[in-house]
Coordinates of C-alpha atoms in Angstrom, one line a residue:
M139 CA 0.0 0.0 0.0
K140 CA 1.5 3.3 -1.0
T141 CA 0.3 6.9 -1.6
T142 CA 1.4 9.9 -3.6
L143 CA 0.5 13.4 -2.3
L144 CA -0.5 15.3 -5.4
A145 CA -4.3 17.3 -4.5
L146 CA -10.0 16.6 -4.5
I147 CA -13.8 16.4 -1.6
I148 CA -15.2 19.9 -1.9
L149 CA -15.5 21.5 1.5
P150 CA -18.2 23.8 2.9
T151 CA -17.1 27.4 3.5
I152 CA -16.7 28.8 7.0
A153 CA -18.9 31.9 7.3
N154 CA -16.5 34.2 9.2
A155 CA -13.1 32.5 8.8
G156 CA -9.8 34.0 9.6
G157 CA -8.3 37.3 10.9
I158 CA -7.2 39.4 13.7
F159 CA -9.4 40.8 16.5
W160 CA -8.4 43.4 19.1
S161 CA -9.8 45.9 21.6
D162 CA -9.4 49.5 20.9
R163 CA -9.9 51.9 23.8
P164 CA -9.3 55.6 22.8
A165 CA -11.2 58.1 24.9
A166 CA -13.7 59.0 22.1
T167 CA -14.7 55.8 20.4
K168 CA -14.1 52.4 22.0
A169 CA -14.5 49.2 19.9
I170 CA -13.7 45.7 19.2
R171 CA -12.0 45.8 15.8
A172 CA -10.9 43.3 13.2
C173 CA -9.1 42.8 9.9
N174 CA -7.8 40.1 7.6
F175 CA -4.3 38.7 8.0
D176 CA -3.1 41.1 5.3
G177 CA -4.6 44.1 7.1
S178 CA -7.5 44.4 4.6
N179 CA -11.2 44.5 5.6
L180 CA -10.4 46.8 8.5
R181 CA -13.7 47.2 10.5
N182 CA -15.4 47.7 13.8
V183 CA -17.0 44.5 15.0
V184 CA -18.9 46.5 17.7
T185 CA -18.7 49.9 19.2
I186 CA -18.5 50.0 22.9
A187 CA -20.1 52.7 25.2
S188 CA -17.7 55.5 26.1
T189 CA -18.2 54.8 29.8
R190 CA -16.8 51.2 29.4
D191 CA -13.2 50.0 28.9
P192 CA -12.5 47.0 26.7
R193 CA -9.3 45.1 27.5
G194 CA -8.4 41.5 27.0
V195 CA -9.8 39.7 23.9
V196 CA -10.2 36.0 22.9
V197 CA -11.8 34.3 19.9
D198 CA -14.1 31.3 20.1
Q199 CA -13.9 29.7 16.6
V200 CA -16.5 27.0 17.3
G201 CA -19.1 29.4 18.8
E202 CA -18.2 32.1 16.3
R203 CA -17.9 34.6 19.2
I204 CA -15.5 37.1 20.7
Y205 CA -15.1 37.4 24.5
F206 CA -13.5 40.4 26.1
C207 CA -12.9 42.0 29.5
D208 CA -14.6 45.2 30.2
R209 CA -12.6 46.9 32.9
A210 CA -15.2 49.7 33.6
S211 CA -14.4 52.2 36.3
G212 CA -15.3 50.8 39.7
A213 CA -14.0 48.1 42.0
S214 CA -16.9 45.7 41.3
T215 CA -18.3 47.0 38.0
G216 CA -16.0 45.0 35.6
E217 CA -17.4 42.4 33.2
I218 CA -16.7 39.6 30.8
D219 CA -18.7 40.4 27.7
T220 CA -19.3 38.7 24.4
V221 CA -20.3 39.6 20.8
A222 CA -20.7 37.5 17.6
I223 CA -17.7 37.5 15.3
S224 CA -20.0 39.0 12.7
G225 CA -21.1 41.8 15.1
G226 CA -24.4 42.6 16.8
A227 CA -25.4 43.2 20.3
V228 CA -23.0 42.8 23.3
G229 CA -24.0 40.4 26.0
V230 CA -22.8 40.3 29.6
V231 CA -21.3 36.9 30.5
L232 CA -20.3 37.7 34.0
G233 CA -20.4 40.9 36.0
G234 CA -19.2 42.2 39.4
L235 CA -15.5 41.8 38.6
N236 CA -12.7 43.8 40.2
R237 CA -10.8 45.5 37.3
P238 CA -10.4 42.5 34.9
A239 CA -7.6 42.8 32.5
D240 CA -6.5 39.9 30.2
L241 CA -8.2 36.5 29.5
R242 CA -7.5 33.3 27.7
F243 CA -9.8 30.6 26.3
N244 CA -9.3 26.9 26.0
P245 CA -11.6 25.7 23.2
A246 CA -11.3 22.0 24.2
T247 CA -12.9 22.5 27.6
R248 CA -14.5 25.9 27.1
D249 CA -12.7 27.2 30.2
V250 CA -11.9 30.9 30.2
F251 CA -9.2 32.1 32.5
W252 CA -8.8 35.8 33.5
C253 CA -6.8 38.2 35.7
E254 CA -8.5 40.7 38.1
E255 CA -5.8 43.3 38.6
N256 CA -7.2 45.1 41.6
G257 CA -8.6 42.0 43.1
G258 CA -5.3 40.2 42.9
M259 CA -6.9 37.1 41.5
I260 CA -6.8 34.6 38.6
R261 CA -10.1 32.9 38.1
R262 CA -11.8 30.4 35.8
V263 CA -15.3 29.5 34.6
V264 CA -16.7 27.3 31.8
L265 CA -18.5 29.2 29.1
P266 CA -21.7 28.1 27.6
A267 CA -21.6 27.4 23.9
G268 CA -24.1 30.0 22.9
G269 CA -22.5 33.0 24.5
G270 CA -25.0 33.2 27.4
A271 CA -24.4 34.3 31.0
V272 CA -22.6 32.2 33.6
L273 CA -23.6 31.9 37.3
P274 CA -21.2 33.6 39.7
A275 CA -21.4 30.4 41.8
N276 CA -19.7 28.5 39.0
V277 CA -16.6 30.8 39.1
V278 CA -13.4 29.2 40.5
T279 CA -10.8 31.4 42.1
L280 CA -7.4 29.7 41.2
Y281 CA -5.1 32.2 42.8
S282 CA -5.7 35.1 45.2
G283 CA -3.6 37.6 47.1
L284 CA -1.5 38.2 44.0
M285 CA 0.2 41.5 43.1
A286 CA -1.6 43.1 40.3
P287 CA -1.9 40.2 37.8
Y288 CA -2.4 41.7 34.3
Y289 CA -1.8 39.5 31.3
L290 CA -1.8 35.7 31.2
D291 CA -1.4 32.6 29.1
Y292 CA -1.8 28.8 29.7
E293 CA 0.6 25.9 29.0
L294 CA -1.7 22.9 28.6
A295 CA 1.0 20.4 28.0
A296 CA 2.6 21.2 31.3
G297 CA -0.6 22.0 33.1
R298 CA 0.5 25.5 34.0
L299 CA -0.7 29.1 33.9
W300 CA 1.7 31.9 33.3
W301 CA 1.0 35.5 34.1
G302 CA 2.7 38.9 34.4
T303 CA 2.2 41.7 36.9
S304 CA 1.6 45.2 35.7
A305 CA 5.1 45.9 37.1
S306 CA 8.2 43.7 36.3
Q307 CA 7.5 40.1 37.3
I308 CA 6.3 37.0 35.4
F309 CA 5.0 33.9 37.4
R310 CA 3.8 30.5 36.6
G311 CA 1.8 28.0 38.7
P312 CA -0.4 24.9 38.3
I313 CA -3.4 25.4 36.1
G314 CA -5.7 24.3 38.9
G315 CA -4.2 26.6 41.4
G316 CA -1.4 26.2 43.9
V317 CA 1.9 28.0 44.8
P318 CA 3.2 30.5 42.2
E319 CA 6.8 30.3 41.0
Q320 CA 8.5 33.5 39.9
R321 CA 10.2 33.0 36.5
H322 CA 11.3 36.5 35.6
S323 CA 11.9 39.9 37.3
G324 CA 13.2 43.0 35.6
G325 CA 12.3 45.6 33.1
L326 CA 9.6 48.2 33.3
N327 CA 5.9 47.4 33.1
I328 CA 5.4 43.9 31.6
R329 CA 2.4 43.5 29.3
G330 CA 1.4 40.6 27.0
V331 CA 2.6 37.2 28.3
C332 CA 2.6 34.2 26.0
V333 CA 4.1 30.7 26.1
D334 CA 5.3 28.4 23.4
S335 CA 5.6 25.0 25.0
A336 CA 7.0 23.1 22.0
G337 CA 9.6 25.8 21.3
G338 CA 10.5 26.1 25.0
Y339 CA 10.2 29.9 25.3
F340 CA 7.9 32.4 27.1
Y341 CA 7.4 35.8 25.5
W342 CA 6.2 39.2 26.7
S343 CA 5.9 42.8 25.8
Q344 CA 7.9 45.4 27.8
R345 CA 5.9 48.6 27.8
D346 CA 8.6 50.9 29.1
G347 CA 12.4 50.9 29.3
N348 CA 13.7 49.4 26.1
R349 CA 10.0 49.1 24.8
A350 CA 10.5 45.6 23.2
I351 CA 9.1 42.2 22.5
R352 CA 11.2 39.8 24.6
R353 CA 11.6 36.1 25.3
E354 CA 13.4 33.8 27.7
V355 CA 13.8 30.0 27.8
T356 CA 11.1 28.4 30.0
L357 CA 13.8 26.5 31.9
G358 CA 15.6 29.7 32.5
G359 CA 18.3 31.7 30.8
S360 CA 19.2 35.2 29.5
V361 CA 16.5 37.5 28.1
Q362 CA 16.5 38.0 24.3
D363 CA 15.1 41.1 22.7
I364 CA 13.2 40.0 19.6
Y365 CA 11.8 43.3 18.4
T366 CA 13.0 46.7 19.8
G367 CA 12.4 50.4 19.1
L368 CA 8.6 50.1 19.7
D369 CA 6.5 52.8 21.4
T370 CA 4.2 51.2 23.9
P371 CA 3.8 47.4 23.2
H372 CA 0.9 45.7 25.0
G373 CA -1.1 42.8 23.9
L374 CA 0.8 39.8 22.4
V375 CA -0.3 36.6 20.7
L376 CA 1.6 33.7 19.0
D377 CA 0.7 31.9 15.8
V378 CA 3.0 29.0 16.4
P379 CA 2.2 27.0 13.2
A380 CA 3.1 30.1 11.2
G381 CA 6.1 31.0 13.3
K382 CA 4.7 34.5 13.9
M383 CA 3.8 36.8 16.7
Y384 CA 1.3 39.7 16.6
W385 CA 1.2 42.7 19.0
T386 CA -0.7 45.8 19.8
D387 CA 1.0 49.2 20.6
T388 CA -1.1 51.7 22.5
G389 CA 1.2 54.5 21.5
T390 CA 0.8 56.2 24.9
N391 CA 4.5 56.7 25.5
A392 CA 4.5 59.0 22.4
V393 CA 8.1 58.5 21.7
G394 CA 7.8 57.8 18.0
G395 CA 8.4 54.1 18.1
F396 CA 7.6 51.6 15.4
N397 CA 4.0 51.6 14.3
A398 CA 2.7 53.3 17.5
R399 CA -1.1 52.9 18.0
G400 CA -1.1 50.1 15.4
I401 CA -1.1 46.3 14.9
S402 CA 2.3 44.7 14.0
R403 CA 3.7 41.3 13.5
G404 CA 7.0 39.5 13.2
D405 CA 8.8 36.1 13.4
M406 CA 8.8 34.4 16.7
N407 CA 12.6 34.3 16.5
G408 CA 13.0 37.9 15.1
A409 CA 14.6 36.6 11.9
T410 CA 13.0 39.2 9.6
P411 CA 12.0 42.9 10.2
A412 CA 8.7 43.6 11.8
E413 CA 5.7 44.2 9.5
I414 CA 2.9 46.7 9.8
V415 CA -0.5 44.9 9.7
V416 CA -2.6 48.0 10.5
A417 CA -0.9 51.4 10.6
G418 CA -1.3 53.4 13.7
A419 CA -3.5 56.4 13.8
A420 CA -3.9 59.2 16.4
A421 CA -7.5 58.1 17.2
N422 CA -6.4 54.5 18.1
Q423 CA -5.3 52.8 21.3
P424 CA -5.2 49.0 20.6
W425 CA -4.7 47.1 23.9
D426 CA -5.0 43.3 23.4
L427 CA -5.6 41.0 20.5
D428 CA -6.3 37.4 19.4
L429 CA -6.4 35.4 16.1
D430 CA -8.9 33.4 14.3
R431 CA -6.5 31.1 12.6
R432 CA -8.9 29.6 10.1
N433 CA -8.3 30.3 6.4
A434 CA -11.1 30.1 3.8
T435 CA -8.9 30.8 0.8
Y436 CA -5.4 30.2 -0.4
A437 CA -4.8 34.0 -0.4
E438 CA -5.7 34.2 3.2
W439 CA -3.4 31.4 4.0
V440 CA -0.5 33.1 2.2
A441 CA -1.1 36.3 4.1
R442 CA -1.0 34.4 7.3
F443 CA 2.2 32.3 6.7
F444 CA 4.3 34.4 4.4
R445 CA 5.7 37.9 4.7
Y446 CA 3.8 40.5 2.7
D447 CA 6.8 41.0 0.5
A448 CA 7.5 37.3 -0.1
T449 CA 7.9 36.0 -3.6
N450 CA 7.9 32.2 -2.9
H451 CA 4.2 31.7 -2.2
A452 CA 3.0 30.5 -5.6
R453 CA 1.0 27.2 -5.4
A454 CA 3.8 25.2 -7.1
D455 CA 6.6 26.6 -4.9
D456 CA 8.3 24.5 -2.3
P457 CA 10.2 27.1 -0.2
D458 CA 11.2 24.7 2.6
F459 CA 12.3 21.9 0.1
D460 CA 10.4 19.1 1.9
G461 CA 8.8 17.8 -1.2
L462 CA 5.4 19.3 -0.5
K463 CA 4.3 22.2 -2.8
N464 CA 2.6 25.2 -1.1
V465 CA -0.8 23.9 -2.3
A466 CA -0.3 20.7 -0.4
E467 CA 0.9 22.5 2.7
Y468 CA -2.3 24.7 2.5
A469 CA -4.5 21.6 2.1
L470 CA -2.9 19.5 4.7
G471 CA -2.4 22.2 7.4
S472 CA 1.4 22.0 7.5
A473 CA 3.9 24.8 7.6
P474 CA 5.3 25.9 4.2
L475 CA 8.5 27.4 5.7
V476 CA 9.4 24.5 8.0
P477 CA 10.4 21.1 6.4
N478 CA 8.2 18.5 7.8
G479 CA 7.2 16.1 5.0
A480 CA 3.8 14.5 4.4
P481 CA 1.7 14.5 7.6
T482 CA 0.0 11.2 6.7
E483 CA -0.6 7.8 8.4
W484 CA -1.3 4.4 6.7
L485 CA -3.7 2.0 8.5
R486 CA -6.1 -0.9 8.1
V487 CA -9.8 -0.4 8.7
S488 CA -12.1 -3.3 9.5
E489 CA -15.7 -3.1 8.5
G490 CA -18.3 -5.9 8.1
G491 CA -15.7 -8.6 8.6
A492 CA -13.4 -7.3 5.9
D493 CA -10.1 -5.3 6.1
Y494 CA -9.5 -2.3 3.8
P495 CA -6.3 -0.2 3.2
A496 CA -6.8 3.4 4.4
I497 CA -5.1 6.7 4.9
R498 CA -5.4 9.2 7.7
F499 CA -4.4 12.8 7.2
Q500 CA -5.0 16.3 8.2
R501 CA -7.2 18.4 6.0
R502 CA -8.1 22.1 5.9
A503 CA -11.9 22.5 6.2
G504 CA -14.2 25.3 5.4
T505 CA -12.4 26.6 2.3
S506 CA -14.0 28.1 -0.8
D507 CA -11.3 27.2 -3.2
L508 CA -9.8 23.9 -2.2
T509 CA -10.7 20.4 -3.4
V510 CA -9.1 17.2 -1.8
R511 CA -9.7 13.8 -3.3
V512 CA -8.3 10.3 -2.3
Q513 CA -7.9 7.9 -5.2
V514 CA -6.9 4.3 -5.4
S515 CA -5.0 2.2 -7.9
S516 CA -3.7 -1.3 -8.3
D517 CA -1.2 -0.6 -11.0
L518 CA -0.2 3.1 -10.5
A519 CA -1.5 3.8 -14.0
I520 CA -5.3 3.8 -13.6
W521 CA -6.7 5.7 -10.6
S522 CA -10.3 5.7 -9.4
K523 CA -12.4 7.4 -6.8
N524 CA -13.4 4.1 -5.4
T525 CA -12.9 5.2 -1.8
T526 CA -15.1 6.0 1.3
E527 CA -14.5 8.7 3.9
V528 CA -14.7 6.9 7.2
S529 CA -14.5 9.8 9.5
A530 CA -13.6 13.5 9.8
I531 CA -12.8 14.8 13.3
A532 CA -12.6 18.5 13.9
Q533 CA -9.3 20.0 15.0
E534 CA -8.3 23.5 16.0
D535 CA -7.9 26.3 13.5
G536 CA -10.3 25.0 10.9
L537 CA -8.6 21.7 10.4
E538 CA -9.9 18.2 10.6
L539 CA -8.4 14.7 10.9
V540 CA -9.7 12.6 8.0
T541 CA -9.7 8.8 7.5
V542 CA -10.5 7.5 4.0
R543 CA -10.4 3.8 3.0
S544 CA -10.5 1.9 -0.3
N545 CA -13.7 0.3 -1.2
T546 CA -11.9 -2.9 -2.2
P547 CA -10.9 -5.3 0.7
L548 CA -7.3 -6.2 1.1
G549 CA -6.4 -9.2 -1.2
A550 CA -3.9 -10.6 -3.7
L551 CA -3.6 -7.4 -5.7
P552 CA -1.7 -4.5 -4.3
Q553 CA -3.5 -1.3 -3.6
H554 CA -2.0 2.2 -3.7
L555 CA -3.7 5.3 -2.3
R556 CA -3.0 8.9 -3.2
V557 CA -4.3 12.3 -2.0
R558 CA -4.7 14.9 -4.7
M559 CA -5.3 18.6 -4.0
S560 CA -6.1 21.6 -6.2
V561 CA -6.7 25.3 -5.8
P562 CA -8.0 27.2 -8.9

């Protein structure tokens, strides 16, 4: 049994796929805003009342919703609010919070974690699928008595939460609560905190001092400045599959740093110069952001994975020389700039007392321009669509794990399977 990865199965389109979402909190017009990965389609998802104060933002891809912290002005007037990705009315999920700042969402369990800066707490609650309110009695306080927790992230593989204070410390602790461990101290006014478990680094924005995006090995080591010369970096989010990071810059230091009051991005290792996604404007004050990593078209995928000035993103290009053309990387959900080969698995499927050769692979779902087809042959000359899709299990970021078998049981003749992809 053998396969060749070449590219057809036409997939339903995701209604609101892909892009960047952030909170914008200038004095005059406060909003949750969004754009595509190339900065186009810049828009307000919803305008927030001038008396409110939008801060941390997360995207729920499955529920097609955005959740955000509303800091408000009083000790117990903060909220977690929600709005549909497509816009509409804002709903209150949970009120009575003490100056909430950042939040993170685990789509697998629907847990949302958040910091309450003035309350000195990190808390958790399970969100309903439809964006409705939660009962205060269901809220779990994981950590209390903390010093001004501000931004946070989770590290599921290690079962840990990471958070920074609004001053100069970064801590981590068990995701279910426990004793915090200080992992970093220094610099002025730490903001966005993110963890890349696989890569072994934690990242943060340093608002003042050298005004940079920084990182350190999770096991400890010297601090590396990834992007410097910024103005007032705040929110930070990692796109690990694409090897990129995105950040907001509130511009409130007003020192003329790179893309003040705008949305920027760069490589997680700082290998290439930072790029402007949305140029800053005097009326803006972006605070935090999150990504909807789904891609409905090849052009959206290119804008997410390649630099804007790249010239190696044609469908037939293979910039990482791993034998997979860009069209195959797009279809299979693999990284076009990191050599990783064909992400496929060969297996035997038993049905009705018979065994069939099968292939399991990752497939990008919800696209408007992609076709994927598994074909079978006994002689590598004549190929047919005599196959059956056994299952398609949803994964994160608009991907799914697909198993397809031949319709002919295993027997004397060899059988070869291949996956073919095409984008117009």
